[in-house]
Short mmCIF file of C-alpha atoms in Angstrom, two decimals:
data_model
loop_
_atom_site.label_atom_id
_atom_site.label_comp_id
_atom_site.label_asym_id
_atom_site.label_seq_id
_atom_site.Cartn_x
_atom_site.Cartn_y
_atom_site.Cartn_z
CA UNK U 1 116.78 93.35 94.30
CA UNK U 2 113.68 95.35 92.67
CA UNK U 3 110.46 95.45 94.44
CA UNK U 4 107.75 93.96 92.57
CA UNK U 5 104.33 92.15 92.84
CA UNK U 6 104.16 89.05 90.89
CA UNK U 7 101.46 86.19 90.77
CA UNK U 8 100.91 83.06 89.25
CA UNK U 9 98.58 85.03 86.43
CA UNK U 10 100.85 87.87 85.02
CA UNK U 11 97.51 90.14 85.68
CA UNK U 12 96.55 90.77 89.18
CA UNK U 13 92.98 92.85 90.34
CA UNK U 14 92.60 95.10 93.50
CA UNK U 15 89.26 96.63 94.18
CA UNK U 16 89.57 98.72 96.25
CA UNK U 17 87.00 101.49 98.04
CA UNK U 18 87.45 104.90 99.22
CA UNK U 19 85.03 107.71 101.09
CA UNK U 20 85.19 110.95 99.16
CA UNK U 21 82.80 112.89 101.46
CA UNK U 22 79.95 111.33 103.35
CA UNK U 23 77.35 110.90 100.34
CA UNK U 24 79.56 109.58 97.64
CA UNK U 25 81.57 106.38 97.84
CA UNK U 26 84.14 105.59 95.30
CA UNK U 27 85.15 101.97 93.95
CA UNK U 28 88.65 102.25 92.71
CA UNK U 29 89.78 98.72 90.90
CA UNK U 30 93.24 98.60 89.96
CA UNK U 31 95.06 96.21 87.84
CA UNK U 32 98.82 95.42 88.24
CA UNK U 33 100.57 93.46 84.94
CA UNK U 34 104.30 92.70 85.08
CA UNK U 35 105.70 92.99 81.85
CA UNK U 36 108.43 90.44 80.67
CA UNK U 37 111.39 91.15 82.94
CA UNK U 38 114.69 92.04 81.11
CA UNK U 39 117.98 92.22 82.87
CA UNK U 40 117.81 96.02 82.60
CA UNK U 41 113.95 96.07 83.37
CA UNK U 42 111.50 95.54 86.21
CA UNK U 43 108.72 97.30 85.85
CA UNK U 44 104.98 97.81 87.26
CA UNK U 45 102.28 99.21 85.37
CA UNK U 46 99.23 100.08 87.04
CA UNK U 47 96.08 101.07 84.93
CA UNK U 48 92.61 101.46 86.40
CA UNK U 49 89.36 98.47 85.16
CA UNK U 50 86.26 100.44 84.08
CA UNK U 51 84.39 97.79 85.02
CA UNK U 52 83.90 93.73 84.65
CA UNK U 53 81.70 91.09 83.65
CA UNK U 54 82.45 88.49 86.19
CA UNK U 55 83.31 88.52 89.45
CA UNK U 56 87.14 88.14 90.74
CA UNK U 57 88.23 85.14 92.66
CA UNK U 58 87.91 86.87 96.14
CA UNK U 59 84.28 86.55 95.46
CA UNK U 60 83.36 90.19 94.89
CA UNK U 61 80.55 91.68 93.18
CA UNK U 62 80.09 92.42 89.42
CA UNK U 63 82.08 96.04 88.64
CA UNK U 64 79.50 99.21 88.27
CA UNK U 65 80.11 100.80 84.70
CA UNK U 66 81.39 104.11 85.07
CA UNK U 67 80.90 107.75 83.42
CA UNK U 68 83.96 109.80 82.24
CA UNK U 69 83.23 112.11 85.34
CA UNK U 70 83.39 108.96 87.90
CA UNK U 71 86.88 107.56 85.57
CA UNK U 72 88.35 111.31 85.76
CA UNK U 73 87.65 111.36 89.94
CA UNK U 74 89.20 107.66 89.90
CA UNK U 75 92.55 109.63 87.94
CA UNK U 76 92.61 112.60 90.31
CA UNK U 77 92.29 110.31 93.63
CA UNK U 78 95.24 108.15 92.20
CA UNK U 79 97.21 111.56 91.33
CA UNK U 80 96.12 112.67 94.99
CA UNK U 81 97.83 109.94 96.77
CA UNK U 82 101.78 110.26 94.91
CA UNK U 83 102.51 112.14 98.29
CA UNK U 84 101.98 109.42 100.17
CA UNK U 85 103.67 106.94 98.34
CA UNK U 86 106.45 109.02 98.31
CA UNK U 87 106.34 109.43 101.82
CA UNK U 88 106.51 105.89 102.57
CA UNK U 89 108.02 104.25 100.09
CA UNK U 90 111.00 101.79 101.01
CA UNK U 91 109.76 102.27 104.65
CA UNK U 92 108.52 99.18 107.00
CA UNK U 93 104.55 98.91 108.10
CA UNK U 94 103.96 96.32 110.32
CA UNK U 95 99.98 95.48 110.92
CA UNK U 96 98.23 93.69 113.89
CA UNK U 97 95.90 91.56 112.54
CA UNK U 98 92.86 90.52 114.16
CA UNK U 99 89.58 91.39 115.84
CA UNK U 100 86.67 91.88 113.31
CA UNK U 101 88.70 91.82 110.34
CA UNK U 102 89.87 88.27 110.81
CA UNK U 103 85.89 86.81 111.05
CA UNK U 104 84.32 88.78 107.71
CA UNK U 105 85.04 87.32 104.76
CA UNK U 106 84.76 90.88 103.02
CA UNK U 107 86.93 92.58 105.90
CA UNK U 108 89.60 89.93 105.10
CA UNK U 109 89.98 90.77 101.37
CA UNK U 110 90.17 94.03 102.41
CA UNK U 111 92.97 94.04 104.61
CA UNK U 112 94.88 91.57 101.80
CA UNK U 113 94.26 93.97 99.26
CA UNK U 114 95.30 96.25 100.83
CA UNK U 115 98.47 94.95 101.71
CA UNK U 116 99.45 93.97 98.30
CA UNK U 117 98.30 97.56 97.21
CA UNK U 118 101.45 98.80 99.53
CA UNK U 119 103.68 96.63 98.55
CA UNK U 120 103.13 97.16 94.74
CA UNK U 121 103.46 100.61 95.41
CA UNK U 122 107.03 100.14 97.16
CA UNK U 123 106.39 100.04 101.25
CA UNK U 124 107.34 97.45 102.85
CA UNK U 125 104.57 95.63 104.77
CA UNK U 126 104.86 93.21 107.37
CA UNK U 127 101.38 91.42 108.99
CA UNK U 128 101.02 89.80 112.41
CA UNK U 129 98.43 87.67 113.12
CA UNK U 130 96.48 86.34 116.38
CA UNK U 131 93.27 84.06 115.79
CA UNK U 132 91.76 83.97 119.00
CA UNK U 133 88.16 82.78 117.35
CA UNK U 134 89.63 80.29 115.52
CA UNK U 135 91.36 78.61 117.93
CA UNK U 136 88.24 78.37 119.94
CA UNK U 137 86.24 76.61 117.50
CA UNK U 138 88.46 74.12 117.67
CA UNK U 139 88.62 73.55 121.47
CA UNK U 140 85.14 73.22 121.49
CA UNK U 141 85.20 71.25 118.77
CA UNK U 142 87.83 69.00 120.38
CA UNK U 143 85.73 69.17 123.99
CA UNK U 144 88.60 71.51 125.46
CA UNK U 145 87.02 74.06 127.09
CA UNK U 146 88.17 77.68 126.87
CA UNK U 147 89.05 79.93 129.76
CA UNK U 148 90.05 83.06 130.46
CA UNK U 149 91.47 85.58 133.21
CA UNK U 150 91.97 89.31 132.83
CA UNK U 151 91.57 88.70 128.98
CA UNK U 152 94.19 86.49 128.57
CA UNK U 153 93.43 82.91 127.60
CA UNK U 154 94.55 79.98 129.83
CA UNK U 155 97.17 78.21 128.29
CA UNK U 156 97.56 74.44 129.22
CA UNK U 157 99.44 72.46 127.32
CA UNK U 158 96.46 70.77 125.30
CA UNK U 159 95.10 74.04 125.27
CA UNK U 160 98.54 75.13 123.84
CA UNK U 161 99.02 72.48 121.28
CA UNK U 162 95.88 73.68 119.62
CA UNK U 163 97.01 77.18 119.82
CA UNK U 164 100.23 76.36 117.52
CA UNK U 165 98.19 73.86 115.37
CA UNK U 166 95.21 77.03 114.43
CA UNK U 167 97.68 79.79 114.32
CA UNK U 168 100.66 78.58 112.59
CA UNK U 169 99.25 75.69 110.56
CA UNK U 170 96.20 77.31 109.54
CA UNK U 171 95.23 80.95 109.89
CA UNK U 172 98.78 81.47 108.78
CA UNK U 173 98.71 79.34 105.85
CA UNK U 174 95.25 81.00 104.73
CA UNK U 175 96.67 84.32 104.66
CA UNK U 176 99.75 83.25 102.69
CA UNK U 177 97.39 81.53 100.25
CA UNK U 178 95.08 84.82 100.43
CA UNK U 179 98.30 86.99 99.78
CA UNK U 180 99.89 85.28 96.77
CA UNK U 181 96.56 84.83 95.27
CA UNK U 182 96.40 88.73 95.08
CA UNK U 183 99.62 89.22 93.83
CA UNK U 184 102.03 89.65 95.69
CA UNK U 185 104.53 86.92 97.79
CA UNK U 186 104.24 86.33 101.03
CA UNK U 187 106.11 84.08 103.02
CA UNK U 188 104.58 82.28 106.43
CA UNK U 189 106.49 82.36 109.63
CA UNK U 190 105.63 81.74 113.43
CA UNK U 191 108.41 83.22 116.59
CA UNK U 192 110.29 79.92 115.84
CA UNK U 193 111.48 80.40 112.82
CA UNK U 194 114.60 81.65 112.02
CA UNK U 195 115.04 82.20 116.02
CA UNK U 196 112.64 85.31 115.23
CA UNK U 197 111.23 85.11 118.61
CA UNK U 198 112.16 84.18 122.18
CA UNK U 199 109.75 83.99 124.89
CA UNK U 200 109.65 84.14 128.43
CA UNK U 201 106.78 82.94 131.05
CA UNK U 202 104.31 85.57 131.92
CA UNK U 203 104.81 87.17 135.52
CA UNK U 204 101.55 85.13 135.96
CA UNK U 205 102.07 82.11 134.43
CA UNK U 206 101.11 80.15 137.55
CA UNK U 207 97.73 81.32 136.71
CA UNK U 208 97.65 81.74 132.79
CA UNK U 209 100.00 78.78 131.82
CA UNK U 210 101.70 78.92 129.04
CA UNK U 211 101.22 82.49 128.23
CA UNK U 212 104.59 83.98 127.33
CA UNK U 213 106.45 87.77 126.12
CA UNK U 214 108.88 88.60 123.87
CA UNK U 215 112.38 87.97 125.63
CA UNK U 216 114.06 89.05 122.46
CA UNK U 217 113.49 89.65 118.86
CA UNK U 218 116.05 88.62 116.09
CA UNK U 219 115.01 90.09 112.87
CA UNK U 220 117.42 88.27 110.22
CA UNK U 221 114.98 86.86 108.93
CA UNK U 222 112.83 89.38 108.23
CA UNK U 223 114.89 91.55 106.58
CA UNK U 224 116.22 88.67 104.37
CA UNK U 225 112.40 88.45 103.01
CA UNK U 226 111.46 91.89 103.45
CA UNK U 227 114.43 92.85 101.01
CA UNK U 228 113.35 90.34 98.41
CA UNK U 229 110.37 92.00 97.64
CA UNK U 230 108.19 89.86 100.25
CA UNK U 231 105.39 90.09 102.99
CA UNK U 232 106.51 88.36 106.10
CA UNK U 233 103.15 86.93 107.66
CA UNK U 234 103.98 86.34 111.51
CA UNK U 235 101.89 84.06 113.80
CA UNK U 236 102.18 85.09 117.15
CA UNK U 237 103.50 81.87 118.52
CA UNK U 238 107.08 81.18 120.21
CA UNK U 239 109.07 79.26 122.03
CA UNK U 240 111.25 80.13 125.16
CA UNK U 241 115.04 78.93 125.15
CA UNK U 242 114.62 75.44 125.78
CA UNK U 243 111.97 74.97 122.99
CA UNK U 244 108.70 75.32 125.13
CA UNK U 245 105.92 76.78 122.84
CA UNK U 246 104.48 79.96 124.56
CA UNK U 247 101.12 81.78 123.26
CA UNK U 248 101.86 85.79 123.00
CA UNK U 249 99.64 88.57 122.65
CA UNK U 250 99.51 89.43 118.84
CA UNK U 251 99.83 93.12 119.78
CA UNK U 252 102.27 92.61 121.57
CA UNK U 253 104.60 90.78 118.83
CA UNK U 254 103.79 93.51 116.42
CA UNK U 255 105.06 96.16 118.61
CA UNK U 256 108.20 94.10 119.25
CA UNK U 257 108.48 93.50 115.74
CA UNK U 258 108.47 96.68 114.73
CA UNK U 259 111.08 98.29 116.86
CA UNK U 260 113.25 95.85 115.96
CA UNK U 261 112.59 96.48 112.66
CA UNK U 262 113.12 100.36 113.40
CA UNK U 263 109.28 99.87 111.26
CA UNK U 264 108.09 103.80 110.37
CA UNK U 265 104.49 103.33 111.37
CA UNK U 266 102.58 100.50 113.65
CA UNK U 267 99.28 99.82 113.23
CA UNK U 268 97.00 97.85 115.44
CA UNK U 269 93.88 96.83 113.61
CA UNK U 270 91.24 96.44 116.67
CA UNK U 271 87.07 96.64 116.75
CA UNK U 272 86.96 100.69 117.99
CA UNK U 273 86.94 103.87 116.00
CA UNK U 274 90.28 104.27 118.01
CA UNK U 275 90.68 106.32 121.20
CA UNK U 276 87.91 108.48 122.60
CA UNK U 277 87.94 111.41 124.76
CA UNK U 278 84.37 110.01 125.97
CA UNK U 279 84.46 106.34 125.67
CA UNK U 280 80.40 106.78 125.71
CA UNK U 281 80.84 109.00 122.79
CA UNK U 282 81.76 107.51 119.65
CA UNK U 283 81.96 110.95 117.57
CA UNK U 284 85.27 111.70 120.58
CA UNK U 285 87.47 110.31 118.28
CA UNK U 286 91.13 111.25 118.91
CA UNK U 287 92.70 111.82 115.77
CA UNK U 288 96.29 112.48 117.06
CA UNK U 289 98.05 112.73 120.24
CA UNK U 290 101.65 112.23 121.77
CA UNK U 291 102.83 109.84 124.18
CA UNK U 292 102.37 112.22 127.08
CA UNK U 293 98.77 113.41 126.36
CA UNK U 294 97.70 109.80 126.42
CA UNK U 295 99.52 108.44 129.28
CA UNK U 296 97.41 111.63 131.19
CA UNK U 297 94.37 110.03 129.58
CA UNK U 298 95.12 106.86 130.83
CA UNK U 299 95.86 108.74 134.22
CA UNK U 300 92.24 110.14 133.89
CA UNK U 301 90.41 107.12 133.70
CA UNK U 302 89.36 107.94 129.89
CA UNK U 303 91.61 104.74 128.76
CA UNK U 304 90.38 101.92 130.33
CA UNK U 305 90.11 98.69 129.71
CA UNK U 306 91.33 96.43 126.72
CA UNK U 307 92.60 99.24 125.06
CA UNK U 308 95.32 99.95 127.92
CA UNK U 309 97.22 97.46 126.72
CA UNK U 310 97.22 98.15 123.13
CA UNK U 311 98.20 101.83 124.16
CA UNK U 312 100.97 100.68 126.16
CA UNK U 313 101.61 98.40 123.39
CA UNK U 314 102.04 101.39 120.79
CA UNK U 315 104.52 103.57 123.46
CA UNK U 316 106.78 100.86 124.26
CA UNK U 317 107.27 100.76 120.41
CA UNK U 318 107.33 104.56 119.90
CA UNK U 319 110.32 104.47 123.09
CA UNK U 320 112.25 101.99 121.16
CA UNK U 321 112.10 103.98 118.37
CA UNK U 322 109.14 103.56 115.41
CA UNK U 323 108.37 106.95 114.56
CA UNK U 324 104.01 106.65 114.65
CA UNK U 325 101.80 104.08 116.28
CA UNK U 326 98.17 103.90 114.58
CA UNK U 327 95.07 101.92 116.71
CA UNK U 328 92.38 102.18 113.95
CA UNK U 329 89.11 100.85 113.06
CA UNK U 330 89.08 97.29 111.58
CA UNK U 331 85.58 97.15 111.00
CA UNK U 332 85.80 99.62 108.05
CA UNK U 333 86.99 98.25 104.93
CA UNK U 334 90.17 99.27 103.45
CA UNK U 335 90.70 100.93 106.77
CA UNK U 336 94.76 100.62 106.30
CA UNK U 337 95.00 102.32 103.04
CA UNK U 338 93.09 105.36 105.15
CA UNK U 339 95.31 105.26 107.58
CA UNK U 340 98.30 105.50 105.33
CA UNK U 341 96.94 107.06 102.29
CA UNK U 342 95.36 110.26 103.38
CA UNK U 343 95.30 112.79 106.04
CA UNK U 344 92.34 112.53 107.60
CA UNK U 345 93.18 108.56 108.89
CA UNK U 346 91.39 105.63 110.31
CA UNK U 347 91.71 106.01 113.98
CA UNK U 348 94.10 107.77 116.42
CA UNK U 349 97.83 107.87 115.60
CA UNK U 350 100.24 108.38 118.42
CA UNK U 351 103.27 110.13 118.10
CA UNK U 352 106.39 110.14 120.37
#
């Protein structure tokens, strides 16, 4: 089946921004139209909005109006990025969702836009989703209280219920909603469904609860939407094999996900720059590095903390086989189509 975006409205808007050099910032808004399909014809056009009266229904400001010179730098950044589309076109990019992006409103459109921008353009995006602050406005708002041990949330079974109700019957559904609003289709699934995931207890689960990993990943399912044209949006929820809900590390499903997917690229969305030579120093950015110069760093002591996990996250994926894991910033808007659209990236990519 062709790949296309559709929508309820035949006409869907993107607006999108991109860094040209440190003192000029670029709006690009795109608009997508599918024409009338005929049995011989699916097609995309893509044409670029000079500017708007109103604003668009992800509550963005009022378009600029634009000179021919900012128009003819909107053409040649457009033209700029065919290499990349090439590149990655037909291939799978699963996303970890969360951190900072997940609580602004404006970081959120972002990363949807984003998405839909990829798969309009013919990649083949899938999203996984935690929603860690979510679920603990509603244990305090329910008088559970929330607890924690090495960074991993204590998982009783009220605690647990909750988890499954926020994640899959909530943040998930938003996203989904968020999604086809934009354009494109997405279609809302937690480890359950479709036997996608099975989970095992954590080596600690005395301690944690019902904190689980990934036994095994079917991905039937996956491909079955991925192949229509669809986003698969995966809550990081799952139960072990005799139906016990477990609550798994959203990095940890993406990873997962994406070797079984045999995904091209892995990106971990996450509230650092990336990984830092000097974790003092933000301007230590490591732009690339293979799996052996960053096991050395973690040797070193200069990966520490939360991020050794998200590391280890991104070389168990690279040794099953994805060919690049990404950790970039999700603080900076349209961060993924950085990552994936230029050179220069939005973080520190990882190669095997």
């Amino acid at each position: 089946m062709g790949h296309f975006c559709s929508s309820q409205d035949p006409l869907s808007f993107l607006s999108l921004t991109m860094t040209k050099s440190k003192a000029e910032t670029l709006n690009l808004n795109f608009r997508f139209s599918k024409p009338p399909l005929t049995p011989n014809s699916r097609r995309l056009r893509l044409s670029i909005r000079a500017s708007s009266p109103s604003s668009t229904a992800l509550n963005d400001p009022p378009l600029p109006s634009l000179t021919n010179s900012d128009l003819q730098l909107r053409v040649r950044i457009l033209s700029e990025s065919l290499p990349y589309i090439q590149k990655f076109r037909g291939k799978t990019i699963v996303v970890k969702y969360g951190g900072a992006a997940m609580k602004s409103a404006e970081l959120k459109a972002s990363v949807v836009r984003d998405l839909v921008l990829l798969s309009c353009v013919g990649l083949r995006p899938v999203l996984v989703h935690g929603g860690g602050p979510e679920i603990n406005v509603l244990l305090n708002q329910l008088n559970i209280p929330a607890q924690f041990r090495d960074g991993l949330r204590v998982t009783d079974a009220r605690t647990m219920e909750v988890v499954s109700m926020v994640l899959v019957g909530k943040v998930n559904k938003d996203l989904v909603s968020r999604i086809n609003y934009a354009g494109a289709t997405a279609v809302g699934l937690s480890g359950m469904d479709g036997r996608l995931l099975v989970a095992r207890p954590s080596p600690n689960a005395a301690q944690l609860g019902f904190v689980g990993e990934v036994a095994r990943v079917d991905p039937t399912v996956l491909q079955t939407i991925v192949d229509n044209g669809s986003i698969p949006v995966i809550a990081s929820v799952a139960a072990d094999e005799y139906g016990q809900p477990y609550n798994i590390n959203a990095d940890t499903v993406a990873g997962e996900v994406a070797a079984a997917l045999g995904a091209e690229k892995l990106i971990l969305l996450t509230d650092v720059a990336g990984i830092l030579r000097n974790r003092e120093d933000p301007g230590s950015l490591v732009k690339e590095i293979d799996i052996k110069g960053v096991k050395k760093m973690i040797e070193e002591g200069k990966v520490g903390g939360g991020m050794i996990p998200k590391v280890n996250c991104c070389i168990r994926s690279l040794d099953q086989g994805v060919t690049t894991a990404s950790i970039i910033d999700g603080r900076v808007e349209h961060s993924l189509l950085h990552e994936i659209m230029t050179d220069e990236g939005a973080g520190t990519m990882i190669t095997g």
